[in-house]
Short mmCIF file of C-alpha atoms in Angstrom, two decimals:
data_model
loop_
_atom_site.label_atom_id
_atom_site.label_comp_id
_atom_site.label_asym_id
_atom_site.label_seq_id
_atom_site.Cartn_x
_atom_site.Cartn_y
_atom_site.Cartn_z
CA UNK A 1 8.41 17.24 18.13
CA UNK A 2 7.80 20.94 17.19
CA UNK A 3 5.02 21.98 15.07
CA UNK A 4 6.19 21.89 11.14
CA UNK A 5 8.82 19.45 11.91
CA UNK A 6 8.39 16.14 9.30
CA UNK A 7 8.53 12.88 10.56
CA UNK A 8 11.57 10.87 8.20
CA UNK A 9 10.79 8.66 5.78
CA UNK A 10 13.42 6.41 6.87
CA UNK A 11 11.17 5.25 9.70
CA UNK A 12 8.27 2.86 8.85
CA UNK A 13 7.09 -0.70 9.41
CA UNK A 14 4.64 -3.21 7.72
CA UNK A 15 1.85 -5.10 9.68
CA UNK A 16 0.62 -7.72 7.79
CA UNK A 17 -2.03 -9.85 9.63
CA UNK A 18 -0.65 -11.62 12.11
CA UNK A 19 3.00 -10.81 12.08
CA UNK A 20 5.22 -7.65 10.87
CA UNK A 21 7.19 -8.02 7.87
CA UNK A 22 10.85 -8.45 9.27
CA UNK A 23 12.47 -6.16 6.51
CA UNK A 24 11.32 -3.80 4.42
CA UNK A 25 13.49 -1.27 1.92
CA UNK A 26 10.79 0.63 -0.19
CA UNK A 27 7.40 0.97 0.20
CA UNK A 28 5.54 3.34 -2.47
CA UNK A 29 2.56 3.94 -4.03
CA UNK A 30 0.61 5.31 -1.10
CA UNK A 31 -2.50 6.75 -2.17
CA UNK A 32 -5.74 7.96 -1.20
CA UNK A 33 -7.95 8.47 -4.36
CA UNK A 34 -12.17 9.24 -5.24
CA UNK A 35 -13.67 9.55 -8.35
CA UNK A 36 -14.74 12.81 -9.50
CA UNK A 37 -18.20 13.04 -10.57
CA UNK A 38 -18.95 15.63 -13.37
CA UNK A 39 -22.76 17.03 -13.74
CA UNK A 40 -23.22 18.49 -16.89
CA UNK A 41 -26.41 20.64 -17.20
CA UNK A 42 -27.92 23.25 -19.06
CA UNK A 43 -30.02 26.25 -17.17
CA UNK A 44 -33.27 28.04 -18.11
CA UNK A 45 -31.33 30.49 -19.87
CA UNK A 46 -29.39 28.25 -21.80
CA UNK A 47 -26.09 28.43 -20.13
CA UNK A 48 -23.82 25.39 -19.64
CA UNK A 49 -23.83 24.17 -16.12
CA UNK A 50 -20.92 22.33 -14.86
CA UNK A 51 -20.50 20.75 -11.79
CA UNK A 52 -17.78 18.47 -10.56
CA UNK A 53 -18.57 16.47 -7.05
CA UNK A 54 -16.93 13.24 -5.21
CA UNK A 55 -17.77 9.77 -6.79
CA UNK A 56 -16.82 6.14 -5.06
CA UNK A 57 -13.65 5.81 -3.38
CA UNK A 58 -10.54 4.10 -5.66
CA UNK A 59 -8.76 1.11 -4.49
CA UNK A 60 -4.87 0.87 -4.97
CA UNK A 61 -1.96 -0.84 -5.26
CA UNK A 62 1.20 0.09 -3.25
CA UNK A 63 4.93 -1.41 -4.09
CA UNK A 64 7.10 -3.21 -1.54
CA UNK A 65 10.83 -3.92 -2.31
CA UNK A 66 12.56 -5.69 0.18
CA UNK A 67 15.89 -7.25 0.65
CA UNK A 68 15.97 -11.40 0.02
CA UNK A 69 16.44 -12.86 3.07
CA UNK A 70 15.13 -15.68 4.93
CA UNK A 71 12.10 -14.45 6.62
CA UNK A 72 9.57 -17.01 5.47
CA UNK A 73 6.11 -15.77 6.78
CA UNK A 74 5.96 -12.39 4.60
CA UNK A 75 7.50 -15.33 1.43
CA UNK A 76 4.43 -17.80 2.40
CA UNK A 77 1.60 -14.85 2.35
CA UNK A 78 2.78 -14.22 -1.45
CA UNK A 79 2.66 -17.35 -2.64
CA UNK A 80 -0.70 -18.51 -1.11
CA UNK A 81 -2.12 -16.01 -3.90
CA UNK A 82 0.63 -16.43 -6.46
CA UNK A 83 0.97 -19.65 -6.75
CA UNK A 84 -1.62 -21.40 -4.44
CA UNK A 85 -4.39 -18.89 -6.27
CA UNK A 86 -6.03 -19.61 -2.64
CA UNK A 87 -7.19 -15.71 -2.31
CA UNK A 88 -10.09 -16.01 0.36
CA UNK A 89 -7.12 -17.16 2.47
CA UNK A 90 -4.38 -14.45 1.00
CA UNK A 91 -7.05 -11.81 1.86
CA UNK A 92 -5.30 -10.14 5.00
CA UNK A 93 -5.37 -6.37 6.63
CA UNK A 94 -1.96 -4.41 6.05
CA UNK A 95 -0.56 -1.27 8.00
CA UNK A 96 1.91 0.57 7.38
CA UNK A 97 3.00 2.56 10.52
CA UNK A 98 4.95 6.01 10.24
CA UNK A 99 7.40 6.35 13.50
CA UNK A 100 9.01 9.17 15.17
CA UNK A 101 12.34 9.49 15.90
CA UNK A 102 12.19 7.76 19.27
CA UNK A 103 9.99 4.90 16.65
CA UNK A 104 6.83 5.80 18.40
CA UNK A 105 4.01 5.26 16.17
CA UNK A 106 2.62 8.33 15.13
CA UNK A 107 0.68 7.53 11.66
CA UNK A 108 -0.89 4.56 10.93
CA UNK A 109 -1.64 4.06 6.87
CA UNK A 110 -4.63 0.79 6.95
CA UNK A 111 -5.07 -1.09 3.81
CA UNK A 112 -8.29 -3.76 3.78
CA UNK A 113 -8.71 -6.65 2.19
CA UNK A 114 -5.01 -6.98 0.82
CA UNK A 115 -3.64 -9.40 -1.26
CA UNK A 116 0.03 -9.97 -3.28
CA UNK A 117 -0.76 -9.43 -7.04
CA UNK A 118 2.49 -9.26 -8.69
CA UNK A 119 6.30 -10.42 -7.58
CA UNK A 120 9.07 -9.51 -9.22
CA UNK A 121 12.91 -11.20 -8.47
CA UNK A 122 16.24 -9.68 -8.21
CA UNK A 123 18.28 -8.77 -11.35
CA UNK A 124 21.46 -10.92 -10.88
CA UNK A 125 24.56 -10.33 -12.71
CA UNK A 126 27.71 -11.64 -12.51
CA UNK A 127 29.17 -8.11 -12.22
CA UNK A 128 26.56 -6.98 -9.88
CA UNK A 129 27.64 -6.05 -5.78
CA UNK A 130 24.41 -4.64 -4.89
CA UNK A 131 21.52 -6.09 -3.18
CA UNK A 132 19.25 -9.09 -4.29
CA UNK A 133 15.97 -7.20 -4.06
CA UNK A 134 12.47 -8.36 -4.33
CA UNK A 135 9.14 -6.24 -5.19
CA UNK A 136 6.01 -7.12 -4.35
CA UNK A 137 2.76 -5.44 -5.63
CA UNK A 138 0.05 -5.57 -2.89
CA UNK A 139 -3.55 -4.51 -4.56
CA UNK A 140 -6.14 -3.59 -1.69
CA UNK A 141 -9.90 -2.28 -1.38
CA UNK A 142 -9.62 0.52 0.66
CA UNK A 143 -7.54 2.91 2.72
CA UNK A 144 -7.77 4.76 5.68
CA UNK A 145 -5.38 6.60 7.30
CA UNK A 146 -5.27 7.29 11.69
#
């Protein structure tokens, strides 16, 4: 790959404890955030003083949207929080890994402490012909990126 090529966005997986999420369609909401900080103070001479510096580190949410199919393991890891409310046991380390066009790993996006905090179904419609789609909302603690 030449320098100031992009990788494609088309080109991604999901690690999510002990097993890969079969299929994936979307994943967004990929964020690295920190607080800002601002100092106000006044000098000797009476001037206003303003400085701005780094605070605590945010944690995030990303979005997952995914096809409904019949992979069960990424289906069970939802509902132990969801509807099992069990989240010591939900709790599980997610990455997301950028590939290359020959699907080398080549970024690797690591989420701690992740959990499912939201699931939203399909919209079904009699007239519809597109894809049943799911979204999941995945809330974490902190990200790092390799």
């Amino acid at each position: 790959m030449l320098t100031g090529d992009s990788f494609s966005a088309n080109a991604f997986a999901i690690g999510l404890g002990k097993f890969q999420v079969e299929t994936v369609q979307d994943v967004s909401g990929l964020t690295l955030e920190q607080d800002v900080v601002e100092v106000r103070q006044v000098s000797a001479t009476g001037q206003l003083v303003v400085r701005k510096q780094p605070g605590g580190r945010r944690s995030g949410e990303i979005t997952v949207t995914r096809g409904m199919d019949k992979s069960n393991a990424f289906t069970e890891w939802i509902k132990t929080t969801l509807v099992n409310a069990d989240l010591d046991t939900a709790r599980q380390n997610v990455t997301v890994s950028l590939m290359d066009a020959k699907r080398n790993t080549v970024r690797r996006i690591h989420l701690s402490n992740a959990w499912a905090s939201r699931w939203t179904g399909p919209a079904l419609g009699a007239a519809e012909s597109g894809p049943a789609t799911e979204q999941v909302t995945i809330t974490y603690e902190d990200i790092t990126v390799d």
